[in-house]
Amino acid sequence: MKHLLKLGDLSREELLSVLNLADQLKYERKNGIRGEYLKGKKLGMIFQKSSTRTRVSFETGMYELGGYALFLSNRDLQIGRGEPVEDTARVLSRYLDGIMIRTFEQKEVEDLAKYGSIPVINGLTDYCHPCQVLADLMTVREHKGAFKGLKLCFIGDGNNMAHSLMVGAVKTGMKFSIACPKGYEPDAALVKWAKENGEFMMTEDVAEAAKNADVLYTDVWASMGQEEEKEKRIKAFSGFQINADIMRAAKKDAMVLHCLPAHRGEEITADVFEAHADEIFEEAENRLHAQKAVMCKLMK
Ligand code: CP
Ligand code: NVA
């Protein structure tokens, strides 16, 4: 494992080994064991979009590992004024030991890895969100004990979250179903891959997708960068919601996960959100452990 550009780049063994290390780091932290596995290492964190969880979990994660994290906003970097990513990659590689980047185009992340000489971690693009899904998988396994035989259902936009969840579910042997409105389906190439490599189902019928699900997952209807489509999307996604009715279609002990931030009354009702708040905030905490594991794997 040289980078984390997208989940599909990891073999099943690599993915499970990150999750195992994440569990270990969580255990160590809970028991006051401070392993400074990245003592003296420096991580640059480039943000072209807003963030609460990703920024704070990477920054505190690096601190806990004995390293140092630099927050680099595109408002301040020359990249925000058009300096090519090829040059930024080669410059940052001479100062840092790793780069985390949150941006729009997946190609920018891939180029950073291609032209630089240090590990690159994708902290969200329009295409995928691998760090989030590592934390999600960790949370599912903590609650359910294992992946095999589980059904994960995603309700909403065929977006970055849907893409990484599809890949994560297939790689860990879970069934995956998605309910999305026409015109908002996930990437066709990924759908083809998921069908060929796992159990994949796509429908416009939310209850059908949620039937017997062990994990229900949703995300915002309008992602970062789609602010202008908000009104149009509110109409298109009406009904694509996790609510009490949908919970009845799923298994009795189904978990509810959300990458956050959540819009109550849109993709999830406030009552379902609060009933599953413990799972959702455990999931948010697990960002820290999962990303510490990723950084150890890549930067140690
Ligand atoms: N889930 C997630 O990535 O949150 P942030 O946008 O706050 O980083
Ligand atoms: N799909 C959302 C995820 C946020 C963590 C977005 O891209 O804005």
PDB file of C-alpha atoms and ligand atoms in Angstrom:
ATOM      1  CA  MET A   1       0.000   0.000   0.000  1.00  0.00           C
ATOM      2  CA  LYS A   2       1.675   3.221  -1.202  1.00  0.00           C
ATOM      3  CA  HIS A   3      -1.272   5.624  -1.213  1.00  0.00           C
ATOM      4  CA  LEU A   4      -4.967   5.708  -0.365  1.00  0.00           C
ATOM      5  CA  LEU A   5      -6.451   7.269  -3.496  1.00  0.00           C
ATOM      6  CA  LYS A   6      -9.592   5.118  -3.609  1.00  0.00           C
ATOM      7  CA  LEU A   7     -10.778   1.984  -1.804  1.00  0.00           C
ATOM      8  CA  GLY A   8     -10.668  -0.059  -5.004  1.00  0.00           C
ATOM      9  CA  ASP A   9      -6.855   0.165  -4.977  1.00  0.00           C
ATOM     10  CA  LEU A  10      -6.679  -1.884  -1.757  1.00  0.00           C
ATOM     11  CA  SER A  11      -6.779  -5.654  -1.829  1.00  0.00           C
ATOM     12  CA  ARG A  12      -9.237  -7.317   0.545  1.00  0.00           C
ATOM     13  CA  GLU A  13      -6.267  -8.309   2.739  1.00  0.00           C
ATOM     14  CA  GLU A  14      -4.910  -4.746   2.833  1.00  0.00           C
ATOM     15  CA  LEU A  15      -8.328  -3.390   3.714  1.00  0.00           C
ATOM     16  CA  LEU A  16      -8.821  -5.878   6.550  1.00  0.00           C
ATOM     17  CA  SER A  17      -5.336  -5.221   7.814  1.00  0.00           C
ATOM     18  CA  VAL A  18      -6.100  -1.465   8.052  1.00  0.00           C
ATOM     19  CA  LEU A  19      -9.306  -2.273   9.964  1.00  0.00           C
ATOM     20  CA  ASN A  20      -7.445  -4.610  12.336  1.00  0.00           C
ATOM     21  CA  LEU A  21      -4.825  -1.969  13.060  1.00  0.00           C
ATOM     22  CA  ALA A  22      -7.592   0.616  13.583  1.00  0.00           C
ATOM     23  CA  ASP A  23      -9.178  -1.666  16.204  1.00  0.00           C
ATOM     24  CA  GLN A  24      -5.806  -2.047  17.907  1.00  0.00           C
ATOM     25  CA  LEU A  25      -5.166   1.721  17.942  1.00  0.00           C
ATOM     26  CA  LYS A  26      -8.639   2.323  19.381  1.00  0.00           C
ATOM     27  CA  TYR A  27      -7.962  -0.225  22.118  1.00  0.00           C
ATOM     28  CA  GLU A  28      -4.581   1.337  22.913  1.00  0.00           C
ATOM     29  CA  ARG A  29      -6.062   4.836  23.108  1.00  0.00           C
ATOM     30  CA  LYS A  30      -8.878   3.659  25.415  1.00  0.00           C
ATOM     31  CA  ASN A  31      -6.299   2.069  27.694  1.00  0.00           C
ATOM     32  CA  GLY A  32      -4.003   5.064  27.830  1.00  0.00           C
ATOM     33  CA  ILE A  33      -1.298   3.466  25.688  1.00  0.00           C
ATOM     34  CA  ARG A  34       0.280   6.177  23.567  1.00  0.00           C
ATOM     35  CA  GLY A  35       2.161   4.658  20.687  1.00  0.00           C
ATOM     36  CA  GLU A  36       4.106   7.392  18.961  1.00  0.00           C
ATOM     37  CA  TYR A  37       4.373   5.356  15.789  1.00  0.00           C
ATOM     38  CA  LEU A  38       4.893   8.404  13.575  1.00  0.00           C
ATOM     39  CA  LYS A  39       7.206  10.392  15.823  1.00  0.00           C
ATOM     40  CA  GLY A  40       8.602  13.389  13.964  1.00  0.00           C
ATOM     41  CA  LYS A  41       6.599  12.747  10.766  1.00  0.00           C
ATOM     42  CA  LYS A  42       4.812  15.615   9.012  1.00  0.00           C
ATOM     43  CA  LEU A  43       1.456  15.446   7.236  1.00  0.00           C
ATOM     44  CA  GLY A  44       0.216  18.251   4.963  1.00  0.00           C
ATOM     45  CA  MET A  45      -3.570  18.523   4.787  1.00  0.00           C
ATOM     46  CA  ILE A  46      -4.855  20.327   1.686  1.00  0.00           C
ATOM     47  CA  PHE A  47      -8.493  21.399   1.886  1.00  0.00           C
ATOM     48  CA  GLN A  48     -10.327  22.735  -1.162  1.00  0.00           C
ATOM     49  CA  LYS A  49     -13.682  22.089   0.560  1.00  0.00           C
ATOM     50  CA  SER A  50     -15.029  22.522   4.105  1.00  0.00           C
ATOM     51  CA  SER A  51     -14.536  19.904   6.786  1.00  0.00           C
ATOM     52  CA  THR A  52     -15.118  19.245  10.467  1.00  0.00           C
ATOM     53  CA  ARG A  53     -14.443  15.544  10.973  1.00  0.00           C
ATOM     54  CA  THR A  54     -11.729  14.972   8.403  1.00  0.00           C
ATOM     55  CA  ARG A  55      -9.676  17.946   9.446  1.00  0.00           C
ATOM     56  CA  VAL A  56      -9.940  17.421  13.189  1.00  0.00           C
ATOM     57  CA  SER A  57      -9.483  13.639  13.086  1.00  0.00           C
ATOM     58  CA  PHE A  58      -6.395  13.816  10.873  1.00  0.00           C
ATOM     59  CA  GLU A  59      -4.886  16.659  12.877  1.00  0.00           C
ATOM     60  CA  THR A  60      -5.469  15.113  16.309  1.00  0.00           C
ATOM     61  CA  GLY A  61      -4.623  11.664  14.931  1.00  0.00           C
ATOM     62  CA  MET A  62      -1.243  12.873  13.777  1.00  0.00           C
ATOM     63  CA  TYR A  63      -0.639  14.558  17.130  1.00  0.00           C
ATOM     64  CA  GLU A  64      -1.491  11.344  18.985  1.00  0.00           C
ATOM     65  CA  LEU A  65       0.958   9.423  16.785  1.00  0.00           C
ATOM     66  CA  GLY A  66       3.732  11.836  17.738  1.00  0.00           C
ATOM     67  CA  GLY A  67       3.753  13.637  14.405  1.00  0.00           C
ATOM     68  CA  TYR A  68       2.721  17.030  13.156  1.00  0.00           C
ATOM     69  CA  ALA A  69      -0.085  18.085  10.807  1.00  0.00           C
ATOM     70  CA  LEU A  70      -0.229  21.286   8.751  1.00  0.00           C
ATOM     71  CA  PHE A  71      -3.621  22.633   7.688  1.00  0.00           C
ATOM     72  CA  LEU A  72      -3.296  23.989   4.147  1.00  0.00           C
ATOM     73  CA  SER A  73      -6.356  25.782   2.828  1.00  0.00           C
ATOM     74  CA  ASN A  74      -6.655  26.427  -0.891  1.00  0.00           C
ATOM     75  CA  ARG A  75      -7.438  30.031   0.025  1.00  0.00           C
ATOM     76  CA  ASP A  76      -3.823  30.372   1.146  1.00  0.00           C
ATOM     77  CA  LEU A  77      -1.976  27.915  -1.099  1.00  0.00           C
ATOM     78  CA  GLN A  78      -0.727  28.892  -4.553  1.00  0.00           C
ATOM     79  CA  ILE A  79      -2.661  25.889  -5.878  1.00  0.00           C
ATOM     80  CA  GLY A  80      -5.766  27.999  -5.264  1.00  0.00           C
ATOM     81  CA  ARG A  81      -4.281  30.600  -7.633  1.00  0.00           C
ATOM     82  CA  GLY A  82      -3.515  28.090 -10.343  1.00  0.00           C
ATOM     83  CA  GLU A  83      -0.072  26.665  -9.517  1.00  0.00           C
ATOM     84  CA  PRO A  84      -0.065  23.236 -11.219  1.00  0.00           C
ATOM     85  CA  VAL A  85      -0.586  20.170  -9.061  1.00  0.00           C
ATOM     86  CA  GLU A  86       2.560  18.626 -10.649  1.00  0.00           C
ATOM     87  CA  ASP A  87       4.657  21.404  -9.120  1.00  0.00           C
ATOM     88  CA  THR A  88       2.832  21.444  -5.793  1.00  0.00           C
ATOM     89  CA  ALA A  89       3.376  17.681  -5.531  1.00  0.00           C
ATOM     90  CA  ARG A  90       7.126  17.938  -6.138  1.00  0.00           C
ATOM     91  CA  VAL A  91       7.566  20.842  -3.725  1.00  0.00           C
ATOM     92  CA  LEU A  92       5.525  19.334  -0.872  1.00  0.00           C
ATOM     93  CA  SER A  93       7.335  16.012  -1.276  1.00  0.00           C
ATOM     94  CA  ARG A  94      10.542  17.771  -0.210  1.00  0.00           C
ATOM     95  CA  TYR A  95       9.067  19.086   3.049  1.00  0.00           C
ATOM     96  CA  LEU A  96       6.562  16.493   4.183  1.00  0.00           C
ATOM     97  CA  ASP A  97       6.180  12.748   4.814  1.00  0.00           C
ATOM     98  CA  GLY A  98       2.590  12.513   3.585  1.00  0.00           C
ATOM     99  CA  ILE A  99      -0.270  14.533   2.102  1.00  0.00           C
ATOM    100  CA  MET A 100      -3.983  14.322   2.772  1.00  0.00           C
ATOM    101  CA  ILE A 101      -6.102  16.137   0.208  1.00  0.00           C
ATOM    102  CA  ARG A 102      -9.815  16.990  -0.001  1.00  0.00           C
ATOM    103  CA  THR A 103     -10.786  18.345  -3.374  1.00  0.00           C
ATOM    104  CA  PHE A 104     -13.245  18.145  -6.275  1.00  0.00           C
ATOM    105  CA  GLU A 105     -11.638  16.077  -9.031  1.00  0.00           C
ATOM    106  CA  GLN A 106     -10.300  12.600  -8.392  1.00  0.00           C
ATOM    107  CA  LYS A 107      -7.655  13.295 -11.047  1.00  0.00           C
ATOM    108  CA  GLU A 108      -6.064  15.951  -8.849  1.00  0.00           C
ATOM    109  CA  VAL A 109      -5.512  13.386  -6.090  1.00  0.00           C
ATOM    110  CA  GLU A 110      -4.144  10.852  -8.571  1.00  0.00           C
ATOM    111  CA  ASP A 111      -1.815  13.502 -10.045  1.00  0.00           C
ATOM    112  CA  LEU A 112      -0.527  14.489  -6.626  1.00  0.00           C
ATOM    113  CA  ALA A 113       0.483  10.854  -6.122  1.00  0.00           C
ATOM    114  CA  LYS A 114       1.854  10.552  -9.653  1.00  0.00           C
ATOM    115  CA  TYR A 115       4.126  13.596  -9.535  1.00  0.00           C
ATOM    116  CA  GLY A 116       5.032  13.573  -5.843  1.00  0.00           C
ATOM    117  CA  SER A 117       7.198  11.045  -4.032  1.00  0.00           C
ATOM    118  CA  ILE A 118       5.343  10.717  -0.716  1.00  0.00           C
ATOM    119  CA  PRO A 119       2.107   8.891   0.253  1.00  0.00           C
ATOM    120  CA  VAL A 120      -1.143  10.633  -0.691  1.00  0.00           C
ATOM    121  CA  ILE A 121      -4.428  10.090   1.168  1.00  0.00           C
ATOM    122  CA  ASN A 122      -7.780  10.984  -0.367  1.00  0.00           C
ATOM    123  CA  GLY A 123      -9.811  12.935   2.199  1.00  0.00           C
ATOM    124  CA  LEU A 124     -12.839  13.126  -0.173  1.00  0.00           C
ATOM    125  CA  THR A 125     -13.336  13.937  -3.824  1.00  0.00           C
ATOM    126  CA  ASP A 126     -16.507  14.168  -5.890  1.00  0.00           C
ATOM    127  CA  TYR A 127     -15.817  10.533  -6.817  1.00  0.00           C
ATOM    128  CA  CYS A 128     -15.141   8.852  -3.481  1.00  0.00           C
ATOM    129  CA  HIS A 129     -14.519   9.066   0.261  1.00  0.00           C
ATOM    130  CA  PRO A 130     -12.340   6.082   1.229  1.00  0.00           C
ATOM    131  CA  CYS A 131     -11.389   7.290   4.742  1.00  0.00           C
ATOM    132  CA  GLN A 132     -15.042   7.608   5.702  1.00  0.00           C
ATOM    133  CA  VAL A 133     -15.836   4.103   4.515  1.00  0.00           C
ATOM    134  CA  LEU A 134     -12.911   2.583   6.422  1.00  0.00           C
ATOM    135  CA  ALA A 135     -14.452   4.096   9.569  1.00  0.00           C
ATOM    136  CA  ASP A 136     -17.901   2.859   8.494  1.00  0.00           C
ATOM    137  CA  LEU A 137     -16.663  -0.700   7.986  1.00  0.00           C
ATOM    138  CA  MET A 138     -14.893  -0.583  11.334  1.00  0.00           C
ATOM    139  CA  THR A 139     -18.174   0.488  12.983  1.00  0.00           C
ATOM    140  CA  VAL A 140     -20.199  -2.229  11.253  1.00  0.00           C
ATOM    141  CA  ARG A 141     -17.759  -4.925  12.354  1.00  0.00           C
ATOM    142  CA  GLU A 142     -17.688  -3.614  15.935  1.00  0.00           C
ATOM    143  CA  HIS A 143     -21.478  -3.835  16.152  1.00  0.00           C
ATOM    144  CA  LYS A 144     -22.164  -6.921  14.077  1.00  0.00           C
ATOM    145  CA  GLY A 145     -19.037  -8.979  14.766  1.00  0.00           C
ATOM    146  CA  ALA A 146     -18.345  -9.861  11.123  1.00  0.00           C
ATOM    147  CA  PHE A 147     -19.230  -8.785   7.581  1.00  0.00           C
ATOM    148  CA  LYS A 148     -20.206 -12.011   5.914  1.00  0.00           C
ATOM    149  CA  GLY A 149     -23.891 -12.347   5.138  1.00  0.00           C
ATOM    150  CA  LEU A 150     -24.758  -8.768   6.101  1.00  0.00           C
ATOM    151  CA  LYS A 151     -26.766  -6.503   3.835  1.00  0.00           C
ATOM    152  CA  LEU A 152     -25.833  -2.831   3.617  1.00  0.00           C
ATOM    153  CA  CYS A 153     -28.437  -0.534   2.079  1.00  0.00           C
ATOM    154  CA  PHE A 154     -27.660   2.992   0.894  1.00  0.00           C
ATOM    155  CA  ILE A 155     -30.532   5.406   0.322  1.00  0.00           C
ATOM    156  CA  GLY A 156     -29.940   8.584  -1.656  1.00  0.00           C
ATOM    157  CA  ASP A 157     -27.550  10.049  -4.184  1.00  0.00           C
ATOM    158  CA  GLY A 158     -25.212   7.813  -6.186  1.00  0.00           C
ATOM    159  CA  ASN A 159     -22.373  10.045  -4.985  1.00  0.00           C
ATOM    160  CA  ASN A 160     -18.875   9.770  -3.488  1.00  0.00           C
ATOM    161  CA  MET A 161     -20.235   7.996  -0.408  1.00  0.00           C
ATOM    162  CA  ALA A 162     -22.279   5.524  -2.444  1.00  0.00           C
ATOM    163  CA  HIS A 163     -19.214   4.751  -4.568  1.00  0.00           C
ATOM    164  CA  SER A 164     -16.887   3.992  -1.669  1.00  0.00           C
ATOM    165  CA  LEU A 165     -19.571   2.068   0.210  1.00  0.00           C
ATOM    166  CA  MET A 166     -20.225  -0.135  -2.822  1.00  0.00           C
ATOM    167  CA  VAL A 167     -16.567  -0.987  -3.048  1.00  0.00           C
ATOM    168  CA  GLY A 168     -16.220  -1.483   0.715  1.00  0.00           C
ATOM    169  CA  ALA A 169     -19.268  -3.763   0.850  1.00  0.00           C
ATOM    170  CA  VAL A 170     -18.137  -5.910  -2.071  1.00  0.00           C
ATOM    171  CA  LYS A 171     -14.578  -6.218  -0.719  1.00  0.00           C
ATOM    172  CA  THR A 172     -15.775  -7.325   2.718  1.00  0.00           C
ATOM    173  CA  GLY A 173     -18.396  -9.740   1.356  1.00  0.00           C
ATOM    174  CA  MET A 174     -21.527  -7.770   2.272  1.00  0.00           C
ATOM    175  CA  LYS A 175     -24.593  -7.538   0.041  1.00  0.00           C
ATOM    176  CA  PHE A 176     -25.171  -4.008  -1.186  1.00  0.00           C
ATOM    177  CA  SER A 177     -28.432  -2.379  -2.224  1.00  0.00           C
ATOM    178  CA  ILE A 178     -29.001   1.195  -3.285  1.00  0.00           C
ATOM    179  CA  ALA A 179     -32.212   3.168  -3.718  1.00  0.00           C
ATOM    180  CA  CYS A 180     -31.723   6.321  -5.762  1.00  0.00           C
ATOM    181  CA  PRO A 181     -33.877   8.448  -8.056  1.00  0.00           C
ATOM    182  CA  LYS A 182     -33.538   8.082 -11.816  1.00  0.00           C
ATOM    183  CA  GLY A 183     -30.681  10.218 -13.076  1.00  0.00           C
ATOM    184  CA  TYR A 184     -28.789  10.043  -9.760  1.00  0.00           C
ATOM    185  CA  GLU A 185     -27.368   6.523 -10.078  1.00  0.00           C
ATOM    186  CA  PRO A 186     -23.769   5.743  -9.125  1.00  0.00           C
ATOM    187  CA  ASP A 187     -20.973   5.608 -11.712  1.00  0.00           C
ATOM    188  CA  ALA A 188     -21.841   3.012 -14.377  1.00  0.00           C
ATOM    189  CA  ALA A 189     -18.378   1.411 -14.410  1.00  0.00           C
ATOM    190  CA  LEU A 190     -18.511   0.905 -10.637  1.00  0.00           C
ATOM    191  CA  VAL A 191     -22.008  -0.575 -10.871  1.00  0.00           C
ATOM    192  CA  LYS A 192     -20.733  -3.051 -13.460  1.00  0.00           C
ATOM    193  CA  TRP A 193     -17.776  -3.950 -11.242  1.00  0.00           C
ATOM    194  CA  ALA A 194     -20.011  -4.403  -8.166  1.00  0.00           C
ATOM    195  CA  LYS A 195     -22.385  -6.663 -10.086  1.00  0.00           C
ATOM    196  CA  GLU A 196     -19.520  -8.801 -11.338  1.00  0.00           C
ATOM    197  CA  ASN A 197     -17.744  -9.044  -7.999  1.00  0.00           C
ATOM    198  CA  GLY A 198     -20.479  -9.111  -5.376  1.00  0.00           C
ATOM    199  CA  GLU A 199     -24.185  -9.034  -4.636  1.00  0.00           C
ATOM    200  CA  PHE A 200     -25.473  -5.694  -5.870  1.00  0.00           C
ATOM    201  CA  MET A 201     -29.004  -4.398  -6.287  1.00  0.00           C
ATOM    202  CA  MET A 202     -30.202  -0.981  -7.501  1.00  0.00           C
ATOM    203  CA  THR A 203     -33.795   0.251  -7.433  1.00  0.00           C
ATOM    204  CA  GLU A 204     -35.959   3.375  -7.150  1.00  0.00           C
ATOM    205  CA  ASP A 205     -38.026   1.617  -4.473  1.00  0.00           C
ATOM    206  CA  VAL A 206     -36.669   2.596  -1.053  1.00  0.00           C
ATOM    207  CA  ALA A 207     -38.556  -0.096   0.877  1.00  0.00           C
ATOM    208  CA  GLU A 208     -37.375  -2.782  -1.524  1.00  0.00           C
ATOM    209  CA  ALA A 209     -33.743  -1.724  -1.107  1.00  0.00           C
ATOM    210  CA  ALA A 210     -34.099  -1.593   2.677  1.00  0.00           C
ATOM    211  CA  LYS A 211     -35.774  -5.019   2.933  1.00  0.00           C
ATOM    212  CA  ASN A 212     -33.975  -7.150   5.546  1.00  0.00           C
ATOM    213  CA  ALA A 213     -31.019  -4.756   5.649  1.00  0.00           C
ATOM    214  CA  ASP A 214     -28.582  -5.039   8.557  1.00  0.00           C
ATOM    215  CA  VAL A 215     -27.165  -1.557   7.969  1.00  0.00           C
ATOM    216  CA  LEU A 216     -29.023   1.457   6.582  1.00  0.00           C
ATOM    217  CA  TYR A 217     -26.878   4.326   5.335  1.00  0.00           C
ATOM    218  CA  THR A 218     -27.656   7.721   3.923  1.00  0.00           C
ATOM    219  CA  ASP A 219     -25.938  10.973   2.995  1.00  0.00           C
ATOM    220  CA  VAL A 220     -26.934  14.506   2.032  1.00  0.00           C
ATOM    221  CA  TRP A 221     -28.995  15.063  -1.118  1.00  0.00           C
ATOM    222  CA  ALA A 222     -26.719  17.888  -2.278  1.00  0.00           C
ATOM    223  CA  SER A 223     -22.995  17.425  -1.763  1.00  0.00           C
ATOM    224  CA  MET A 224     -20.314  20.086  -1.440  1.00  0.00           C
ATOM    225  CA  GLY A 225     -20.025  21.819  -4.787  1.00  0.00           C
ATOM    226  CA  GLN A 226     -23.694  21.160  -5.659  1.00  0.00           C
ATOM    227  CA  GLU A 227     -25.127  24.050  -3.655  1.00  0.00           C
ATOM    228  CA  GLU A 228     -26.769  25.551  -6.740  1.00  0.00           C
ATOM    229  CA  GLU A 229     -28.691  22.321  -7.417  1.00  0.00           C
ATOM    230  CA  LYS A 230     -30.153  22.252  -3.911  1.00  0.00           C
ATOM    231  CA  GLU A 231     -33.767  23.129  -4.818  1.00  0.00           C
ATOM    232  CA  LYS A 232     -33.840  20.765  -7.781  1.00  0.00           C
ATOM    233  CA  ARG A 233     -32.405  17.982  -5.660  1.00  0.00           C
ATOM    234  CA  ILE A 234     -34.870  18.491  -2.813  1.00  0.00           C
ATOM    235  CA  LYS A 235     -37.636  17.716  -5.326  1.00  0.00           C
ATOM    236  CA  ALA A 236     -35.820  14.776  -6.968  1.00  0.00           C
ATOM    237  CA  PHE A 237     -34.928  13.113  -3.642  1.00  0.00           C
ATOM    238  CA  SER A 238     -38.243  13.562  -1.857  1.00  0.00           C
ATOM    239  CA  GLY A 239     -39.047  10.153  -0.325  1.00  0.00           C
ATOM    240  CA  PHE A 240     -35.436   8.930  -0.457  1.00  0.00           C
ATOM    241  CA  GLN A 241     -35.241   9.130   3.298  1.00  0.00           C
ATOM    242  CA  ILE A 242     -34.479   6.920   6.277  1.00  0.00           C
ATOM    243  CA  ASN A 243     -37.585   7.183   8.454  1.00  0.00           C
ATOM    244  CA  ALA A 244     -39.687   4.995  10.763  1.00  0.00           C
ATOM    245  CA  ASP A 245     -41.422   3.284   7.808  1.00  0.00           C
ATOM    246  CA  ILE A 246     -38.155   2.334   6.184  1.00  0.00           C
ATOM    247  CA  MET A 247     -36.806   1.081   9.504  1.00  0.00           C
ATOM    248  CA  ARG A 248     -39.701  -1.399   9.560  1.00  0.00           C
ATOM    249  CA  ALA A 249     -38.584  -2.805   6.200  1.00  0.00           C
ATOM    250  CA  ALA A 250     -35.069  -3.436   7.532  1.00  0.00           C
ATOM    251  CA  LYS A 251     -34.095  -6.055  10.124  1.00  0.00           C
ATOM    252  CA  LYS A 252     -35.241  -5.333  13.687  1.00  0.00           C
ATOM    253  CA  ASP A 253     -31.680  -4.848  14.875  1.00  0.00           C
ATOM    254  CA  ALA A 254     -30.569  -2.804  11.854  1.00  0.00           C
ATOM    255  CA  MET A 255     -27.930  -0.142  12.422  1.00  0.00           C
ATOM    256  CA  VAL A 256     -28.202   3.332  10.941  1.00  0.00           C
ATOM    257  CA  LEU A 257     -25.069   5.115   9.788  1.00  0.00           C
ATOM    258  CA  HIS A 258     -24.510   8.586   8.348  1.00  0.00           C
ATOM    259  CA  CYS A 259     -21.180  10.089   7.352  1.00  0.00           C
ATOM    260  CA  LEU A 260     -22.363  13.537   8.581  1.00  0.00           C
ATOM    261  CA  PRO A 261     -23.134  16.377   8.325  1.00  0.00           C
ATOM    262  CA  ALA A 262     -26.834  15.351   8.445  1.00  0.00           C
ATOM    263  CA  HIS A 263     -29.877  17.271   7.292  1.00  0.00           C
ATOM    264  CA  ARG A 264     -32.741  16.200   9.529  1.00  0.00           C
ATOM    265  CA  GLY A 265     -36.041  16.135   7.679  1.00  0.00           C
ATOM    266  CA  GLU A 266     -34.276  15.544   4.350  1.00  0.00           C
ATOM    267  CA  GLU A 267     -32.295  12.297   4.005  1.00  0.00           C
ATOM    268  CA  ILE A 268     -33.089  11.193   7.587  1.00  0.00           C
ATOM    269  CA  THR A 269     -35.789  12.025  10.102  1.00  0.00           C
ATOM    270  CA  ALA A 270     -34.781  13.515  13.458  1.00  0.00           C
ATOM    271  CA  ASP A 271     -36.353  10.614  15.397  1.00  0.00           C
ATOM    272  CA  VAL A 272     -34.407   7.912  13.535  1.00  0.00           C
ATOM    273  CA  PHE A 273     -31.215   9.969  13.756  1.00  0.00           C
ATOM    274  CA  GLU A 274     -31.532  10.366  17.527  1.00  0.00           C
ATOM    275  CA  ALA A 275     -32.518   6.729  18.060  1.00  0.00           C
ATOM    276  CA  HIS A 276     -29.261   5.726  16.327  1.00  0.00           C
ATOM    277  CA  ALA A 277     -27.070   8.583  17.534  1.00  0.00           C
ATOM    278  CA  ASP A 278     -24.762   6.235  19.464  1.00  0.00           C
ATOM    279  CA  GLU A 279     -23.911   4.333  16.277  1.00  0.00           C
ATOM    280  CA  ILE A 280     -23.556   7.482  14.192  1.00  0.00           C
ATOM    281  CA  PHE A 281     -21.205   9.213  16.622  1.00  0.00           C
ATOM    282  CA  GLU A 282     -19.201   6.032  17.192  1.00  0.00           C
ATOM    283  CA  GLU A 283     -18.811   6.033  13.399  1.00  0.00           C
ATOM    284  CA  ALA A 284     -17.570   9.628  13.545  1.00  0.00           C
ATOM    285  CA  GLU A 285     -15.088   8.718  16.327  1.00  0.00           C
ATOM    286  CA  ASN A 286     -13.840   5.813  14.250  1.00  0.00           C
ATOM    287  CA  ARG A 287     -12.602   8.256  11.621  1.00  0.00           C
ATOM    288  CA  LEU A 288      -9.775   8.992  14.048  1.00  0.00           C
ATOM    289  CA  HIS A 289      -8.771   5.365  14.572  1.00  0.00           C
ATOM    290  CA  ALA A 290      -9.149   4.321  10.938  1.00  0.00           C
ATOM    291  CA  GLN A 291      -7.093   7.248   9.647  1.00  0.00           C
ATOM    292  CA  LYS A 292      -4.386   6.726  12.257  1.00  0.00           C
ATOM    293  CA  ALA A 293      -4.175   3.176  10.925  1.00  0.00           C
ATOM    294  CA  VAL A 294      -3.941   4.427   7.339  1.00  0.00           C
ATOM    295  CA  MET A 295      -1.186   6.893   8.238  1.00  0.00           C
ATOM    296  CA  CYS A 296       0.769   4.189  10.092  1.00  0.00           C
ATOM    297  CA  LYS A 297       0.491   1.855   7.121  1.00  0.00           C
ATOM    298  CA  LEU A 298       1.648   4.507   4.676  1.00  0.00           C
ATOM    299  CA  MET A 299       4.076   6.672   6.600  1.00  0.00           C
ATOM    300  CA  LYS A 300       5.812   4.450   9.186  1.00  0.00           C
TER     301      LYS A 300
HETATM  302  N1   CP B   1     -17.884  12.924   7.028  1.00  0.00           N
HETATM  303  C1   CP B   1     -16.962  13.863   6.743  1.00  0.00           C
HETATM  304  O1   CP B   1     -16.063  13.684   5.936  1.00  0.00           O
HETATM  305  O2   CP B   1     -17.108  15.005   7.480  1.00  0.00           O
HETATM  306  P1   CP B   1     -16.383  16.393   7.224  1.00  0.00           P
HETATM  307  O3   CP B   1     -16.912  16.930   5.911  1.00  0.00           O
HETATM  308  O4   CP B   1     -16.791  17.253   8.387  1.00  0.00           O
HETATM  309  O5   CP B   1     -14.909  16.192   7.153  1.00  0.00           O
HETATM  310  N1  NVA B   2     -21.465  13.574  -0.158  1.00  0.00           N
HETATM  311  C1  NVA B   2     -21.020  14.518   0.830  1.00  0.00           C
HETATM  312  C2  NVA B   2     -20.186  13.836   1.858  1.00  0.00           C
HETATM  313  C3  NVA B   2     -19.707  14.730   2.967  1.00  0.00           C
HETATM  314  C4  NVA B   2     -18.839  14.016   3.959  1.00  0.00           C
HETATM  315  C5  NVA B   2     -20.247  15.636   0.145  1.00  0.00           C
HETATM  316  O1  NVA B   2     -19.455  15.335  -0.752  1.00  0.00           O
HETATM  317  O2  NVA B   2     -20.451  16.795   0.473  1.00  0.00           O
END
